[in-house]
């Protein structure tokens, strides 16, 4: 029996999965921090979208192959401020845990202010290692490609661009009101929202995966539980 | 001023290198630009990274259905002396620019604006490269399209008075583009961050035949049995060619038979090259294993062969806008020892795709280490190639240009959904 045979009995046939893609370009906000106090001040004032961007923008930009730290704030605390305690605390912040970006901002501010209280001197970065607050310009477009059935997902995901992976898997939970990524939401429409594929997708920790790793993991999960790539 | 004829490479040629999805993405993004007039303007047709990028990018834009052209302004020796001084000053070098040269700069731009008026005033999208043609926007007057200014220079710590002068021409643009966040300046419009790129299919980067690759040894008198280090860049003090010679001399004590090739050419907008070349020749002295080469701007295959012949490639700049030669070498699986400055830091990830150094001593140390560890040399070279494939190829560059223009065109909203 095919893993998705049961889905055929779901009432009505869900809409095909519309594969979207996006192109991202970085915009400098003009704000930059040379020390931790300046970082705090800019965190309090910068556009919340800039804060959010620093959790995923580096996935789509040149960066080290090892994803040691999960966001740009943590990486800067480690690499420029040489404050490993702060880097570790910042690394554990996951934007998916927050209902809105202001809560995310407040959590970061709490961590930074606590660290400022703990330190006798304000940690500072050498010239050339300042933190630049960036933002993203995102252009979203429909690729025109469709996935008709769940068993086609694995093959489709393997050809997803970095922009498609970002849009459907990383960005979607913040964009959607149900907090799901687009793939899980589509599986739910097929009556597979509580199935093993959806559960494993929900457990994926994208913050520590490169785009290539994310693509491979998602395709493997889909292939294992939804089929479609059997010889 | 002249309109350039450019060689054709098709989008399909890039698919095996970057993947089909990247090509489809470009085609979809280009739809809003179809049939629109898109003009690039710079100041030199040959020499330097900007001309190399435009030579390849413009035909690709045309293939995507965009009515793209590339215009080159003409200038006088005083004009180029002035813009070279801008270049140095924006990179932080103290310079004194006489008022006479500034007036010549403005006059040359006024003349070029007059000649280009018909092409630029009605263009839908205009991308002005670097300070040389920056005043065109003001001299053109009534313009219809979206204009962005592209700064290819490391302007992170400019001489302030020079930046204030250049800024007056730049601030009226709809946006500007810098290669790194650290290069951006206070400006009253969006500042995009877009690194430049290399073309994997150009003569400078394509795979070579065995005969072409071997030509580096015979043509330049190199010994294929002995280790070779190479730096490719124009003769410019910021590229620190004399520092490279110092590093070579220190490393050679530990690596007998080491050979060094310094290869550069001249760009038509760089009047300082001759003086720096003389300094380099003096530093090289009569060492038969230091090869100071001056090649014409079309020596792409020769440079390609030299980079492939190298065991290690250096780019020991002390200031660098981006340093495309770094990505060129990395694309050829070479570990690069780069100066810890500017755009080199984006390409060379320390210990992963090469080494970042801060002195001739640091460069010598890494030369010794790499030549003693051929397995790690090969591993770093492989990572270097993949890093370039992901981040520094022409297709990514073109996609980001289109994204930036669309962002401005649609009112600078952070997220735009194309219909």
XYZ file of C-alpha atoms in Angstrom, chain A residues 105-210:
106
model
C 12.866 42.249 20.318
C 12.108 42.361 24.049
C 13.701 38.975 24.654
C 16.901 40.036 22.911
C 16.938 43.287 24.873
C 16.544 41.363 28.133
C 19.509 39.138 27.303
C 21.738 42.031 26.241
C 20.807 44.225 29.201
C 21.403 41.395 31.630
C 24.841 40.895 30.139
C 25.592 44.612 30.389
C 24.655 44.408 34.075
C 26.985 41.463 34.589
C 30.035 42.983 32.899
C 32.270 45.555 34.524
C 33.200 47.020 31.167
C 31.133 47.299 28.019
C 32.321 44.640 25.544
C 33.501 46.252 22.308
C 34.474 45.202 18.830
C 37.651 46.145 16.977
C 37.383 48.535 14.030
C 36.172 46.641 10.997
C 34.088 44.264 13.120
C 31.072 46.434 13.811
C 27.566 44.968 13.741
C 25.612 46.314 10.781
C 21.855 46.184 11.137
C 20.529 44.893 7.852
C 17.133 44.382 6.377
C 15.896 42.342 3.459
C 14.115 43.332 0.290
C 12.128 40.254 -0.685
C 10.536 39.790 -4.095
C 8.123 36.844 -4.085
C 6.907 35.215 -7.285
C 4.990 32.167 -8.376
C 7.188 29.705 -10.262
C 4.162 28.342 -12.082
C 5.141 24.853 -10.913
C 2.601 22.780 -9.001
C 2.674 19.653 -6.847
C -0.552 17.739 -7.340
C -0.161 14.967 -4.768
C 1.853 14.364 -1.575
C 3.921 11.601 -3.143
C 5.285 14.159 -5.612
C 6.633 16.357 -2.817
C 9.999 14.680 -2.318
C 10.980 15.081 -5.959
C 9.732 18.659 -6.051
C 11.601 19.662 -2.899
C 14.869 18.337 -4.320
C 14.645 20.982 -7.050
C 13.536 23.809 -4.737
C 15.722 26.885 -4.995
C 17.107 28.429 -1.821
C 14.375 31.078 -2.161
C 11.607 28.468 -2.297
C 12.951 26.683 0.765
C 13.130 29.932 2.659
C 9.647 31.042 1.633
C 7.790 27.785 2.266
C 9.662 26.446 5.284
C 11.445 29.214 7.197
C 9.318 32.261 6.528
C 5.885 30.632 6.368
C 5.271 30.049 10.111
C 5.622 33.784 10.747
C 3.544 34.686 7.698
C 0.694 32.267 8.310
C -1.930 32.626 11.010
C -1.827 28.897 11.864
C 1.927 28.981 12.555
C 2.600 26.076 10.199
C 5.080 25.961 7.354
C 3.478 25.720 3.920
C 4.337 22.054 3.443
C 2.721 20.948 6.695
C -0.301 23.134 5.995
C -0.731 21.449 2.621
C -0.330 18.000 4.153
C -3.019 18.929 6.678
C -5.348 19.730 3.796
C -4.766 16.152 2.627
C -5.630 14.823 6.065
C -1.967 14.127 6.808
C -1.435 16.928 9.312
C -0.875 14.496 12.177
C 1.105 11.966 10.160
C 4.777 11.108 10.598
C 5.914 13.383 7.773
C 4.258 16.415 9.338
C 5.590 15.499 12.777
C 9.154 15.150 11.538
C 8.939 18.361 9.537
C 7.743 20.159 12.664
C 10.770 18.848 14.554
C 13.310 20.118 11.983
C 15.684 22.637 13.568
C 16.333 24.851 10.558
C 18.438 27.277 12.569
C 21.353 24.864 12.426
C 20.912 23.628 8.877
C 22.392 25.091 5.748
